[in-house]
Tab-separated table of C-alpha atoms and ligand atoms in Angstrom:
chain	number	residue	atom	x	y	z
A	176	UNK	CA	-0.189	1.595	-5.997
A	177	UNK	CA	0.325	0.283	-2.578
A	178	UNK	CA	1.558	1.919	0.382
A	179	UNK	CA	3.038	-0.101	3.747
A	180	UNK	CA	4.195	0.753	7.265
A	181	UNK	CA	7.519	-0.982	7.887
A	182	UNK	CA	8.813	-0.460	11.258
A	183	UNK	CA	7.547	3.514	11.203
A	184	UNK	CA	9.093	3.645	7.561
A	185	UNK	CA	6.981	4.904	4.348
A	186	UNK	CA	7.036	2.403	1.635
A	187	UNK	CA	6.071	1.751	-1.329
A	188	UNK	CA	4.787	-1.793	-2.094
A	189	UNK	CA	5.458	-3.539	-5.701
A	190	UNK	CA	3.445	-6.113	-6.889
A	191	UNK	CA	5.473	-9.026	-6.266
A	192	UNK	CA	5.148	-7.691	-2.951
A	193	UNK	CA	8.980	-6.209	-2.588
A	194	UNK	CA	9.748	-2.763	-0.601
A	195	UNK	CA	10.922	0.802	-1.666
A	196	UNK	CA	11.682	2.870	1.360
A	197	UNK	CA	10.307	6.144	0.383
A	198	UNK	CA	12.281	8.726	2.263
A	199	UNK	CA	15.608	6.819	1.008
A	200	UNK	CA	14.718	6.185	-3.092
A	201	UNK	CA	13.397	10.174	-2.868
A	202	UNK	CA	17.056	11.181	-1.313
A	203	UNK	CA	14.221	13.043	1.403
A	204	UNK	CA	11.836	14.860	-0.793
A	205	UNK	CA	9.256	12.814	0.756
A	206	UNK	CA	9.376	12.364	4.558
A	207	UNK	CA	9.834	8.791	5.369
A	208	UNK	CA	7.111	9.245	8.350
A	209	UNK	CA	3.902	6.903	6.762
A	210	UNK	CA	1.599	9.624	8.088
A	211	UNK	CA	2.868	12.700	6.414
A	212	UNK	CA	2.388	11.880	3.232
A	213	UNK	CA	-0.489	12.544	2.709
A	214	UNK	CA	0.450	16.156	3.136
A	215	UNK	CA	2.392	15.936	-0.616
A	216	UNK	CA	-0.556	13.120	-1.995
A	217	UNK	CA	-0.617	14.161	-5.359
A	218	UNK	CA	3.201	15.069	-5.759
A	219	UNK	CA	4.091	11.338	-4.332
A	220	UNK	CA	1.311	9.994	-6.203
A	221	UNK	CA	3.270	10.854	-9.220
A	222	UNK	CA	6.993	10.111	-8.113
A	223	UNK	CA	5.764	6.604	-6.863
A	224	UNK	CA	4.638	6.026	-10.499
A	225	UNK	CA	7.755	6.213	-12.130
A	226	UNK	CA	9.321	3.817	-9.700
A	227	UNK	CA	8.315	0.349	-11.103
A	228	UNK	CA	11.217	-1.735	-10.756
A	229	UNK	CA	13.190	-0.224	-7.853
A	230	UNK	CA	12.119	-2.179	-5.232
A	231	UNK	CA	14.928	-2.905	-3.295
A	232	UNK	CA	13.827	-5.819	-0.036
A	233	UNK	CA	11.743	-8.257	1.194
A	234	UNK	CA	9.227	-7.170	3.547
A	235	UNK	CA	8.503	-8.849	6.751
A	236	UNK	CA	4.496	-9.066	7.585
A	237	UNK	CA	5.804	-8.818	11.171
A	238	UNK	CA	7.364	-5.423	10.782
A	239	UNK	CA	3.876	-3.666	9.595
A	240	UNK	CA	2.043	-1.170	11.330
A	241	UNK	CA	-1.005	1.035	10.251
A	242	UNK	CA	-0.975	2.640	6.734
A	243	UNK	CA	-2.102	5.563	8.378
A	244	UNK	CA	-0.616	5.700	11.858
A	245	UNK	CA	-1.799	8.759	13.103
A	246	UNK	CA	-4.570	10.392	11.431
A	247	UNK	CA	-5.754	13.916	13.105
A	248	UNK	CA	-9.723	12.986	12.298
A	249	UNK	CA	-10.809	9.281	12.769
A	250	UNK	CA	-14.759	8.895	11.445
A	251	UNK	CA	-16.666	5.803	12.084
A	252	UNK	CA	-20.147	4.638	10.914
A	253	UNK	CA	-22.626	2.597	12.789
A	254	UNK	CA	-25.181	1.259	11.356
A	255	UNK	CA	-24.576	1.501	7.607
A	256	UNK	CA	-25.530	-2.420	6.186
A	257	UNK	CA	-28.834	-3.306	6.557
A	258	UNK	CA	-28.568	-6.821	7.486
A	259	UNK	CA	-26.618	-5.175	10.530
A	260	UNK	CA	-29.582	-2.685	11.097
A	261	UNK	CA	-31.677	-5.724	11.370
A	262	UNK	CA	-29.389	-8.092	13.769
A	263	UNK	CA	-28.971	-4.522	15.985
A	264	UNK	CA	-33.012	-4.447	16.418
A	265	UNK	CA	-32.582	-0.627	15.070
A	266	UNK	CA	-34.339	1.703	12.631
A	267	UNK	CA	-33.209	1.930	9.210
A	268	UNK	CA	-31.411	5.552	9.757
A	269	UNK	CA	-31.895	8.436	7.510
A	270	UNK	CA	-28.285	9.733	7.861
A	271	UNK	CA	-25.140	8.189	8.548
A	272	UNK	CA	-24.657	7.109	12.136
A	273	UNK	CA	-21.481	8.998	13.369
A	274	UNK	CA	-18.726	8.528	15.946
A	275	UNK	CA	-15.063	8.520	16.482
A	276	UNK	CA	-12.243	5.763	17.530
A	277	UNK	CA	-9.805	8.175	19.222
A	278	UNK	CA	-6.219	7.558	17.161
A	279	UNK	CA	-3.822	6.241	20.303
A	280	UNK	CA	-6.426	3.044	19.041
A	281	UNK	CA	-4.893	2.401	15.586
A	282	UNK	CA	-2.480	-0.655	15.221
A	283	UNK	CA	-0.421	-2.698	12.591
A	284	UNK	CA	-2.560	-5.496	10.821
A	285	UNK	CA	-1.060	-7.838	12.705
A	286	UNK	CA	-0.681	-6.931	15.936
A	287	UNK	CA	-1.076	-8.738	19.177
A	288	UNK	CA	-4.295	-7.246	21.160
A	289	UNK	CA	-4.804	-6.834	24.275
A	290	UNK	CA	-8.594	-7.519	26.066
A	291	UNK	CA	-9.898	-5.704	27.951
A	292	UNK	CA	-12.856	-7.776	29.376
A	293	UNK	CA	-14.599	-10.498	28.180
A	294	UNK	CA	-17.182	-8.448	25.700
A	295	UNK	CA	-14.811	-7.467	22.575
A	296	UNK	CA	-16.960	-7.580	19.962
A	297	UNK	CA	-15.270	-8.100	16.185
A	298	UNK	CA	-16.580	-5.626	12.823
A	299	UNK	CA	-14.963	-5.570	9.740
A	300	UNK	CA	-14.279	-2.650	7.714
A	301	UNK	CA	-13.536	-1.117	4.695
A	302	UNK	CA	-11.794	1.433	5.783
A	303	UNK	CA	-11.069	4.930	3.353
A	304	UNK	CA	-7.788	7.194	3.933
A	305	UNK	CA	-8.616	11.222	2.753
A	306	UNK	CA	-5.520	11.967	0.120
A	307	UNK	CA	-6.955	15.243	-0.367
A	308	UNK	CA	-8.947	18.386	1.785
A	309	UNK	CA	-12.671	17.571	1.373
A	310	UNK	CA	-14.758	20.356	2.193
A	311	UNK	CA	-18.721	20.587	0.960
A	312	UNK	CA	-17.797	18.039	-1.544
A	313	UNK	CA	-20.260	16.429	-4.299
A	314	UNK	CA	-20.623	12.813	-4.276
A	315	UNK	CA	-19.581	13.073	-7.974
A	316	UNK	CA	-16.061	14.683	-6.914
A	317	UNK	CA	-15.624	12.012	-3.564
A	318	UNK	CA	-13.640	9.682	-5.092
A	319	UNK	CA	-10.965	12.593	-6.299
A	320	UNK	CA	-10.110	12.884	-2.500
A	321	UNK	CA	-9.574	9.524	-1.737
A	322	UNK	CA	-5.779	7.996	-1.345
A	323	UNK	CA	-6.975	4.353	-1.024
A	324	UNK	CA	-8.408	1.575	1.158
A	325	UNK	CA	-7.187	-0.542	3.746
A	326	UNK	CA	-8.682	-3.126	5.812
A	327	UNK	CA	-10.244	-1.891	9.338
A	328	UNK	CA	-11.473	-4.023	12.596
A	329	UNK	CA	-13.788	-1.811	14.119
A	330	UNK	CA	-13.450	-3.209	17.650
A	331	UNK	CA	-15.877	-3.118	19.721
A	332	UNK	CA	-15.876	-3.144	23.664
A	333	UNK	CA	-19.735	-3.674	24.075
A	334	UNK	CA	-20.286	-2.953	27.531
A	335	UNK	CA	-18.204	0.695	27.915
A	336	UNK	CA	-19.924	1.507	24.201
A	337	UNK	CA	-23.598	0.920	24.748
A	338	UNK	CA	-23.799	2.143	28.534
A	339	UNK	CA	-26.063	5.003	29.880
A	340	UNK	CA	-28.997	6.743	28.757
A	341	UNK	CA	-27.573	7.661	25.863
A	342	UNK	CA	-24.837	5.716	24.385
A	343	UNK	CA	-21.392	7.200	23.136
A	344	UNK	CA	-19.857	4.819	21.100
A	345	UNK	CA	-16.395	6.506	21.372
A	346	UNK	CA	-14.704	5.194	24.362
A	347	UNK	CA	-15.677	1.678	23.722
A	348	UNK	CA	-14.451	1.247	20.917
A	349	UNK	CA	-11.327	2.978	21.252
A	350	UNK	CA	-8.982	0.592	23.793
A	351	UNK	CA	-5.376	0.352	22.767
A	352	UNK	CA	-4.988	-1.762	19.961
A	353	UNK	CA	-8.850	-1.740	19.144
A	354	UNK	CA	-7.883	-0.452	15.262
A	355	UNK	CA	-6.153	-2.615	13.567
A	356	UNK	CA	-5.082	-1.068	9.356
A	357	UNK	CA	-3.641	-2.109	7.065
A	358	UNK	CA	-2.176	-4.321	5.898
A	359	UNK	CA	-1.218	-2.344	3.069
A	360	UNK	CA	-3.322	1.256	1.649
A	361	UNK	CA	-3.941	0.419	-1.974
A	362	UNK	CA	-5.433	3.289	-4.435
A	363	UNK	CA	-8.883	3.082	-5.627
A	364	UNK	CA	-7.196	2.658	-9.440
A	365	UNK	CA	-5.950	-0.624	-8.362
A	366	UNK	CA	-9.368	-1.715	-7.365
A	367	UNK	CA	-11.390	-3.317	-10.400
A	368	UNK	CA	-15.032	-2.684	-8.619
A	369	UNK	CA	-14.077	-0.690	-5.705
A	370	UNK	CA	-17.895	-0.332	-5.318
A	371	UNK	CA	-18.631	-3.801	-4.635
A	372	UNK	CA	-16.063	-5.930	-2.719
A	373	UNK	CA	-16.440	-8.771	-0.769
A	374	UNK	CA	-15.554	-8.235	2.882
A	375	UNK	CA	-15.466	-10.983	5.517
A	376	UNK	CA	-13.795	-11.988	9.118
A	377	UNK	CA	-13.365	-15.073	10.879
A	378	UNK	CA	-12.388	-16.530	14.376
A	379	UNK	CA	-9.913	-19.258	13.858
A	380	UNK	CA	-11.414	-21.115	10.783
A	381	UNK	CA	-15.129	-20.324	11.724
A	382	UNK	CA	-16.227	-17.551	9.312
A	383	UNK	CA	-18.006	-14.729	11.698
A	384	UNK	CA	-18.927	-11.864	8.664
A	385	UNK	CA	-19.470	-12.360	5.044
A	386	UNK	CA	-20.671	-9.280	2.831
A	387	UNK	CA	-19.854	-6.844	0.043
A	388	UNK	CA	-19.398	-2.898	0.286
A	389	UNK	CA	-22.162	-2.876	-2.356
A	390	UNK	CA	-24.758	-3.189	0.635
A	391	UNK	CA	-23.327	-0.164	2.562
A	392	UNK	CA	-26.599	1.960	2.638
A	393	UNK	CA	-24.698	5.127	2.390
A	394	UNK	CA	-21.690	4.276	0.354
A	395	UNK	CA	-18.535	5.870	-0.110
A	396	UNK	CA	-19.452	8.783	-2.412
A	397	UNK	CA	-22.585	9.487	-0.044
A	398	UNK	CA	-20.451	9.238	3.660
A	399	UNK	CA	-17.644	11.819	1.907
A	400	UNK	CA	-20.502	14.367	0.818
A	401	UNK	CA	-22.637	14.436	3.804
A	402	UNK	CA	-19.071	14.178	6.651
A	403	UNK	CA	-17.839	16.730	4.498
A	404	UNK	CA	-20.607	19.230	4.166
A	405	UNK	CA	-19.822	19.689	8.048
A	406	UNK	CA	-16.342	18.704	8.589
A	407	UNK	CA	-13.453	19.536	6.509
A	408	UNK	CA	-11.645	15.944	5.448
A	409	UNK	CA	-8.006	16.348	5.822
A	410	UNK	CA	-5.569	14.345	4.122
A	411	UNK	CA	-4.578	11.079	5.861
A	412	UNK	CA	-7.834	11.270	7.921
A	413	UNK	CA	-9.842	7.613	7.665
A	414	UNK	CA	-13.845	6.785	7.674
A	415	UNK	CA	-14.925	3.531	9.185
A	416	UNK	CA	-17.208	2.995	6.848
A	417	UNK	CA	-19.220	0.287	8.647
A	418	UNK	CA	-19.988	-3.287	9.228
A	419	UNK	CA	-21.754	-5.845	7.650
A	420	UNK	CA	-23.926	-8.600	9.755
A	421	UNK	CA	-22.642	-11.562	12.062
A	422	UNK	CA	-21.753	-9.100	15.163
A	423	UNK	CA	-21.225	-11.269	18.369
A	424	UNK	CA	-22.988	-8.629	20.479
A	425	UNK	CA	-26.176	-9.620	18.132
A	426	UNK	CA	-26.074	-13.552	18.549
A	427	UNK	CA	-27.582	-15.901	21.180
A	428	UNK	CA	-26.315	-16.441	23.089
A	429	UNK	CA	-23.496	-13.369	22.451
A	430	UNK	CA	-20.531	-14.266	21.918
A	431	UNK	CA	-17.233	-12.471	22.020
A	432	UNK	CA	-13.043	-12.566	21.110
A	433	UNK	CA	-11.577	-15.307	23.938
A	434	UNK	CA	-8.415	-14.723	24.694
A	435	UNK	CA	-5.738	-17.218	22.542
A	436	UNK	CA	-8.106	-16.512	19.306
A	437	UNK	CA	-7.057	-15.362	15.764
A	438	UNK	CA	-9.673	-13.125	14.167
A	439	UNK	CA	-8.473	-12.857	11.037
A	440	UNK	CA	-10.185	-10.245	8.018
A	441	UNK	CA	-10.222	-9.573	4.708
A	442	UNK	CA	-11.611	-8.032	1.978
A	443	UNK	CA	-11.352	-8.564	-1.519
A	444	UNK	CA	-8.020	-6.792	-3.892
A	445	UNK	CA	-7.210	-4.624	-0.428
A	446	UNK	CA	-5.827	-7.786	1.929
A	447	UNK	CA	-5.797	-9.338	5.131
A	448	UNK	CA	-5.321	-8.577	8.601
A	449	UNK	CA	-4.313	-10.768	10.914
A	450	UNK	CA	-5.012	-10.389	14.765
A	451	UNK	CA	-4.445	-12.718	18.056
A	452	UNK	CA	-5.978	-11.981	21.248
A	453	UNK	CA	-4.575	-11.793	24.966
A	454	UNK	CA	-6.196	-10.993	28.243
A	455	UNK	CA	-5.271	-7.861	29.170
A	456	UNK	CA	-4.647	-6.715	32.889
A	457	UNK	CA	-8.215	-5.863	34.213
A	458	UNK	CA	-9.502	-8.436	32.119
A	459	UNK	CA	-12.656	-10.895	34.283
A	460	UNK	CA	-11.622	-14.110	35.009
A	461	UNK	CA	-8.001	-13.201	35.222
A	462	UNK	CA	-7.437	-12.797	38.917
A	463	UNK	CA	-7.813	-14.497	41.513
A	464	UNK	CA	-7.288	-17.991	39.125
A	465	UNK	CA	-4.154	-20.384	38.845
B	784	ZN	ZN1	-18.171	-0.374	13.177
């Protein structure tokens, strides 16, 4: 099954790629609001199934915004490919690197971002949605509170997120617009290896990132039993689950998103986003010029 975001409306996504708004075909037994529900997963897990064939309109790729607009916990992991360990100059860690992207940061999959200086940084992302409470959870039971996957930019504002004696990731890497989901959440059934999926992002037609999940050092099983045996998981909550090498903060020189560029990312049986860039007010270089 696959879930969209059309204009702030739930729907349901057939395979030829028509729309079923949610709250309309379920005459309001299901909220139409994208984010809420999660709160009925398994009851709308099983009404969605007997709708093959109802799909009603044509859905315009403009009109998308975030599978999961508003989660109430955001998890991200650094650190978590080892080829990215390696480019960062870091230790291999023993646990799960762990920070958040504040929510106000999520946006459609093809939304227009904003810079905010010159040293936005690009990671791709599979990116997991919580369908059910996880609490203490075994890596054997993980998978039975997952919704689905999306696609996730992880952006990055390098300067704000590595400054001071001891860098907090959060703030850095939570401008406006700095989350783009989607473009659609697709459940793990779907997924023919979900284990092992090719994941990849490129800046105009210059490929930046090129891996596969299989290489996350703690996968998804492992990040849902050890966030959980701390944090409850609530339903329609999201894990970052990391990023593979090819990081612009890691090349040199560095390089980073200019404004008028399309960063585009995929990976593979979950979709594409598609992002373009624009200086944003405070952005260097953008006053004082003609
Ligand atoms: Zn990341």
């Amino acid at each position: 099954m696959r879930i969209v975001n059309v204009g702030q409306r739930l729907v349901l996504q057939d395979p030829s790629g028509a729309g079923l708004d949610v709250g309309k075909a379920s005459d309001g037994r299901f909220s139409g609001d994208p984010q809420g529900v999660f709160g009925q997963w398994d009851e709308f897990r099983e009404w969605a199934a007997g709708q093959e064939g109802r799909a009603d309109f044509a859905i315009d790729p403009a009109d998308l915004g975030a599978p999961t607009p508003a989660p109430r916990q955001v998890f991200a992991i650094g650190l978590n490919y080892a080829d990215h360990v390696s480019e960062s100059k870091m230790g291999r860690p023993d646990s799960p690197t762990v920070f958040t992207k504040f929510p106000s940061c999520i946006t459609g999959p093809n939304a227009t971002v904003e810079l905010p200086s010159g040293a936005v940084d690009w990671e791709v992302e599979l990116v997991v949605a919580i369908g059910r409470q996880a609490y203490r959870v075994s890596e054997d039971a993980a998978y039975d509170h997952v919704a689905g996957f999306m696609v996730g930019q992880d952006l990055s504002e390098r300067v704000i997120q590595l400054a001071g004696p001891v860098p907090q990731f959060s703030l850095g890497k939570s401008y406006p617009g700095f989350a783009p989901l989607g473009p659609a959440l697709v459940t793990v059934d779907e997924i023919a290896h979900p284990d092992d999926l090719e994941l990849g992002c490129r800046l105009g037609e210059e490929v930046l990132q090129l891996g596969r999940t299989r290489d996350l050092m703690f996968n998804v099983r492992e990040l849902i039993s050890k966030l959980s045996a701390i944090c409850p998981l609530l339903p329609g909550d999201i894990i970052f689950t990391g990023t593979p090498s090819g990081v612009g903060n890691a090349r040199d020189p560095k390089r980073f998103i200019p404004p008028g560029a399309v960063l585009t990312s995929h990976i593979e049986s979950v979709g594409e986003l598609r992002n373009d860039f624009v200086a944003g007010p405070g952005y260097e270089g953008s006053e004082g010029g003609d």
